[in-house]
Short mmCIF file of C-alpha atoms and ligand atoms in Angstrom, two decimals:
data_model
loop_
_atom_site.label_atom_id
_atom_site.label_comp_id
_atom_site.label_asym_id
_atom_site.label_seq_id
_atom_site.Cartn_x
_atom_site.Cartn_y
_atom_site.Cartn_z
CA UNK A 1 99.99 136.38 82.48
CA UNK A 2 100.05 134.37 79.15
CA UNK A 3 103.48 133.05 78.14
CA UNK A 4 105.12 135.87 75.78
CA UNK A 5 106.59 134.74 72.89
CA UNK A 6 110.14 135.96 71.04
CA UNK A 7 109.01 138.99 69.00
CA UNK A 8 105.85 139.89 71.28
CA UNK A 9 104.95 141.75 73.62
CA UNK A 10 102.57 140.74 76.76
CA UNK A 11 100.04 143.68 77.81
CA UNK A 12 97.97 144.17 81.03
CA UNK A 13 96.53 147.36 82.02
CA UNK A 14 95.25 148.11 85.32
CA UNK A 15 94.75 151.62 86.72
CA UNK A 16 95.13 150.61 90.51
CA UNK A 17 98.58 148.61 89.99
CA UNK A 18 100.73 152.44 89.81
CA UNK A 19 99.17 153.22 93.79
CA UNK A 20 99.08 149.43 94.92
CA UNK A 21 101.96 149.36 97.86
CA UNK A 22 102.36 145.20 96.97
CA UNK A 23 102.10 145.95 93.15
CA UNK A 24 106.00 146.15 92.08
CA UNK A 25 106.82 142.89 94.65
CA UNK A 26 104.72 141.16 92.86
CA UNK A 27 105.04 141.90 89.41
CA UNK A 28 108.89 142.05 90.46
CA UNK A 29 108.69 138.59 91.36
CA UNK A 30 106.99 137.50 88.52
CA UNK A 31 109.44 138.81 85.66
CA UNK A 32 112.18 141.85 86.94
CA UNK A 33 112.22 142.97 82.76
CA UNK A 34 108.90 143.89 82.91
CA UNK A 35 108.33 147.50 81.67
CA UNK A 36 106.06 149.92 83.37
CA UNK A 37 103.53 152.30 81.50
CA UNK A 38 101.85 154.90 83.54
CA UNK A 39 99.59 157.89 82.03
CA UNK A 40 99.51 160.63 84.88
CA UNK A 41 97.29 164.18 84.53
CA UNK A 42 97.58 166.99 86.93
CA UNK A 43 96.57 165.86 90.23
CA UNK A 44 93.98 168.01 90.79
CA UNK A 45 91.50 167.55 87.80
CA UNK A 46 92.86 163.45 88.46
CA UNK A 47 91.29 164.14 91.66
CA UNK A 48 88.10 166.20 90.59
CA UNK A 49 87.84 163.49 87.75
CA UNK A 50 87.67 160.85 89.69
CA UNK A 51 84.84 162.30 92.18
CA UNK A 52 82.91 163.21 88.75
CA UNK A 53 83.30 158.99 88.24
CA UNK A 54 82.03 158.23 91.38
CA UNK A 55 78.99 160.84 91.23
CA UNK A 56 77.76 159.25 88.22
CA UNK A 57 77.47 156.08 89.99
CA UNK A 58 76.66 157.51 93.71
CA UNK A 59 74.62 160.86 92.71
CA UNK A 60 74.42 161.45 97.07
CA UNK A 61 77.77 161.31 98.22
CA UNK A 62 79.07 164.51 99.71
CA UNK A 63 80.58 167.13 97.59
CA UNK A 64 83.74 167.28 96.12
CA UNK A 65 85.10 170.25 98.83
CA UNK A 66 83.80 168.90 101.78
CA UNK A 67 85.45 165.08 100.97
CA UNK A 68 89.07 166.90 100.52
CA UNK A 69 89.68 168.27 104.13
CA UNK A 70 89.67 166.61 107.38
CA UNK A 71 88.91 169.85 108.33
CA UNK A 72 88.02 173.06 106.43
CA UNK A 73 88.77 175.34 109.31
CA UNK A 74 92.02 174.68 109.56
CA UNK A 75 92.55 173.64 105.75
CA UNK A 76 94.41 170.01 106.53
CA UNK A 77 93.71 168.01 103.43
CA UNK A 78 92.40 164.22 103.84
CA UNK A 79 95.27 162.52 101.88
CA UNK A 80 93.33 159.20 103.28
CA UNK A 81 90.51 159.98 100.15
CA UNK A 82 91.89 157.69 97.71
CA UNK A 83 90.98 161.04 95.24
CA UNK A 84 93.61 162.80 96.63
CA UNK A 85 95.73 159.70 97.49
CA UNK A 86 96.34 158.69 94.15
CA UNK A 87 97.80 161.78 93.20
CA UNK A 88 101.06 161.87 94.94
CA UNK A 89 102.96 160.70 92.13
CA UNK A 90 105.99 161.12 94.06
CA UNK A 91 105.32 158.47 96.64
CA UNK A 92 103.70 155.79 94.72
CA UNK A 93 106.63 156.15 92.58
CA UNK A 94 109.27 156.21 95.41
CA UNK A 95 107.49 152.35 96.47
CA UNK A 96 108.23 151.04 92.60
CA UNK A 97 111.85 152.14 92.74
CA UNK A 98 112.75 149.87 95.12
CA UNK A 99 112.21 147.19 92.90
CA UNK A 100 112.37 148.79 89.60
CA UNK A 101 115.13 151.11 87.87
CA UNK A 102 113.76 154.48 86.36
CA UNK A 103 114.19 153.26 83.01
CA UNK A 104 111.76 150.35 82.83
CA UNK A 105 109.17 153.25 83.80
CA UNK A 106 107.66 155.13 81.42
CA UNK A 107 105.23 158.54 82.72
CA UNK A 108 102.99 159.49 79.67
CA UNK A 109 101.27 162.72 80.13
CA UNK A 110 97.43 162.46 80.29
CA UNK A 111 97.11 165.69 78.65
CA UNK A 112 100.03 165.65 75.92
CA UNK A 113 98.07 162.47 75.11
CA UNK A 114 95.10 164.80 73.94
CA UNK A 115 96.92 167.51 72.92
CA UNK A 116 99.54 165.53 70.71
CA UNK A 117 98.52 162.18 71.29
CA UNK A 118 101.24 160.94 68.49
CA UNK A 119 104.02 162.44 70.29
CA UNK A 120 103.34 160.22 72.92
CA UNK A 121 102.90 157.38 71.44
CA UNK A 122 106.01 158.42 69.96
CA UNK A 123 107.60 157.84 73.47
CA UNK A 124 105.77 154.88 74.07
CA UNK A 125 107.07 152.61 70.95
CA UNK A 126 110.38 153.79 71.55
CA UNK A 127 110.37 153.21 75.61
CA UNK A 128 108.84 149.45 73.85
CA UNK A 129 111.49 149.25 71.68
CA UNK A 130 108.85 149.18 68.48
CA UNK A 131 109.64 151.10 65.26
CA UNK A 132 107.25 154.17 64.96
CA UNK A 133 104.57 152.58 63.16
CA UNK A 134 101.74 154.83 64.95
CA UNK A 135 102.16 159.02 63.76
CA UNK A 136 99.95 162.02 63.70
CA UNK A 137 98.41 160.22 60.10
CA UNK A 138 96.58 157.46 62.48
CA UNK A 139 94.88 160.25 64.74
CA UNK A 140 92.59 163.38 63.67
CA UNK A 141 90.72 165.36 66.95
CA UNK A 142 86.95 164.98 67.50
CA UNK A 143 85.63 168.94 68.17
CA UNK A 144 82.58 167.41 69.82
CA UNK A 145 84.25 164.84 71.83
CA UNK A 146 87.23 166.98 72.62
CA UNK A 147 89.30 164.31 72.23
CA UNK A 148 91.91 162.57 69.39
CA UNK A 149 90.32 159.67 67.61
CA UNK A 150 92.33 156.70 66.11
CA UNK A 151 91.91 155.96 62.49
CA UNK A 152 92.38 152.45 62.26
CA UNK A 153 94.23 150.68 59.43
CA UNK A 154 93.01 151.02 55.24
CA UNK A 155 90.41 149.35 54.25
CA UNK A 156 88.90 148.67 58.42
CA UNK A 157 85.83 149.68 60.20
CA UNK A 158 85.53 153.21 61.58
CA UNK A 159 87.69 154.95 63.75
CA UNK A 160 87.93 154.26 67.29
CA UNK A 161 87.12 157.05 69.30
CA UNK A 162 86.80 157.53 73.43
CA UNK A 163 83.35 155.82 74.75
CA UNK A 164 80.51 157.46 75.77
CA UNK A 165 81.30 157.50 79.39
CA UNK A 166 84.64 159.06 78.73
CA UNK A 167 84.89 163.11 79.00
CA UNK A 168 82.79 163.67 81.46
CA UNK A 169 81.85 167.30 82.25
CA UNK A 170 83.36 168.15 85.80
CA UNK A 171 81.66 169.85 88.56
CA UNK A 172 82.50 173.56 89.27
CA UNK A 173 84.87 173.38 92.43
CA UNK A 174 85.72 176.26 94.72
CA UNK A 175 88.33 178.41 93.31
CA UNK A 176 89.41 178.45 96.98
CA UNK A 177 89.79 174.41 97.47
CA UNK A 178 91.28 174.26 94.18
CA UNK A 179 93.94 176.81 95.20
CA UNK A 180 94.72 174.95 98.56
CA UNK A 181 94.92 171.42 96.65
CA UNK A 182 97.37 173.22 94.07
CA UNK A 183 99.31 174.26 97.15
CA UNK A 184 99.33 171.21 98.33
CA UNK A 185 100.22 168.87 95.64
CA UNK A 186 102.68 171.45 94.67
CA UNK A 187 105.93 170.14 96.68
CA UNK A 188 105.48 166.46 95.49
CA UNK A 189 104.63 167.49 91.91
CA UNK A 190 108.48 169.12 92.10
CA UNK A 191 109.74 165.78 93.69
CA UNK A 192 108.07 163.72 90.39
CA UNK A 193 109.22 166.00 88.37
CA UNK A 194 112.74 166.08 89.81
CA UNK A 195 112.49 161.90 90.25
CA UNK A 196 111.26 161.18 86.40
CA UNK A 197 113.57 164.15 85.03
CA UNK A 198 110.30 165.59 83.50
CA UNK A 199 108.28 169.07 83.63
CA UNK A 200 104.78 168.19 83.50
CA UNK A 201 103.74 172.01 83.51
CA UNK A 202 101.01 171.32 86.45
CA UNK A 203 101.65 174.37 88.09
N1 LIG B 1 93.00 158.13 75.61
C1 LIG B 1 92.81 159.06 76.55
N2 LIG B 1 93.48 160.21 76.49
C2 LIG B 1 93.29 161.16 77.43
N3 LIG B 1 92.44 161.04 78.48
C3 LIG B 1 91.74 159.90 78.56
C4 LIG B 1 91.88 158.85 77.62
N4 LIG B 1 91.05 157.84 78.00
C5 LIG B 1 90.42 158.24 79.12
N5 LIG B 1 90.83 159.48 79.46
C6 LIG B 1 90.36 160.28 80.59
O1 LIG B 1 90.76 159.66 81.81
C7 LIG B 1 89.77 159.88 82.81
C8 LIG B 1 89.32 158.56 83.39
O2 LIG B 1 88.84 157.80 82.33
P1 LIG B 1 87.92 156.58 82.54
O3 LIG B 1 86.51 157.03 82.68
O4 LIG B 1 88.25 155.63 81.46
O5 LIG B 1 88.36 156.00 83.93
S1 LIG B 1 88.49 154.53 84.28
O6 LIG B 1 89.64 153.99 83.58
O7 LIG B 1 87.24 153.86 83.89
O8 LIG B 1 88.68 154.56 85.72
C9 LIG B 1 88.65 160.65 82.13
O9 LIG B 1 88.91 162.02 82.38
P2 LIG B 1 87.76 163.15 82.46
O10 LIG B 1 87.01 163.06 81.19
O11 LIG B 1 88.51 164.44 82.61
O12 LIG B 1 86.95 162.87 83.67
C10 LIG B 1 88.85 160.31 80.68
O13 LIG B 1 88.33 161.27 79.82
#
C-alpha cells in the first residue's frame, strides 16, 4: 500500500479479501485503523450471479442446480462451491472479528446501492468520516441498464455508468433449489443480521 498522507485516504478494493481466512491477519498486521468496506447482496442471487460470471467465461460447466448439492437426493448443499461459500456472511465475518472491532466494518447493501444508491453512499462518507459531498443530485437511474449512473462533476465528460459486462441476465433456476438454498442460508443470514445489527430483508 502507498504511504497515506494527513488528510487522505488510501483505497484498495478486492472482492476475495471479505472470504480470505488470512485476510484480516494480514491487513491487521499491516495497519489495525484500517477500515473495512464490504457490499453484500442476498446470498442466493450472489450465488446465481456468480455462476452467470463463470458461464460467460466456461459456457460447459454443469448447471447451476446440479453444482449446489453434494447430493440432490438427499438435498445436502455443497458449501465447498466457493458460489455458495462466499455467501455465509456470518462466518467470514466471525474470522474478521477477531482482529477487527464491528465498527471499523462497514456492510453496504448490494441492492440499496441500486435502489438508493445515495443513501448508501450516505453511510459510506460518514463510516469514512467525509462530509456528504456525494447526494441523490450526482446519480439519475439508467431504465435500460437497470442500474444508477454517476453524473460526474460540471463541466466533465459523461456520466459513468456500470460496464458492459455488468448486469448480466441470470439463468432461470429451479424454484425448488432456490427454495432449499433460501432455507439454507436462512439461519446464518439471522446470525449477520443479528452480528452487524442490520435487517437486510433477504428473506
Ligand atoms: N455499483 C453497483 N451497484 C450494484 N451492483 C453492482 C454494482 N457493480 C456491480 N454490481 C453487480 O455485482 C455483480 C458482480 O459484478 P461484477 O461483474 O463486477 O463482478 S466482479 O467484480 O467482476 O467479480 C453483478 O451482478 P449481476 O448483474 O446480478 O450478475 C453486477 O451487476
Amino acid at each position: 500500500m502507498p504511504k497515506t498522507l494527513e488528510g487522505q485516504i488510501t483505497m484498495e478494493k478486492t472482492p476475495s479479501y471479505f472470504v480470505t481466512h488470512e485476510a484480516p491477519a494480514r491487513i491487521y498486521a499491516m495497519s489495525r485503523d484500517t477500515k473495512v468496506i464490504v457490499v453484500v447482496r442476498d446470498p442466493v442471487t450472489r450465488a446465481i450471479s456468480d455462476y452467470t460470471q463463470t458461464l460467460s467465461k466456461k459456457p460447459d460447466i454443469p448447471t447451476f442446480e446440479s453444482l449446489t448439492f453434494k447430493n440432490r437426493t438427499t438435498g445436502l448443499i455443497d458449501t465447498s462451491w466457493s458460489a455458495i461459500q462466499i455467501g455465509i456472511y456470518a462466518k467470514h465475518l466471525d474470522n474478521w472479528l477477531q482482529f477487527f472491532p464491528m465498527s471499523q466494518i462497514l456492510f453496504v447493501s448490494g441492492e440499496r446501492l441500486i435502489s438508493d444508491p445515495a443513501g448508501e453512499l450516505g453511510r459510506v462518507q460518514d463510516f469514512l468520516g467525509l462530509k456528504r459531498i456525494i447526494t441523490d443530485k450526482h446519480f439519475y437511474f439508467n431504465q435500460t441498464k437497470g442500474f444508477p449512473c454517476l453524473k460526474k462533476a460540471e463541466g466533465s465528460s459523461k456520466p459513468h455508468c456500470l460496464g458492459k459486462t455488468k448486469g448480466r441476465t441470470h439463468p432461470n433456476i429451479d424454484p425448488e433449489v432456490v427454495q432449499r438454498l433460501r432455507d439454507f442460508y436462512r439461519p446464518f443470514n439471522m446470525k449477520f443480521y443479528q452480528m452487524t445489527g442490520h435487517n437486510f430483508g433477504w428473506d
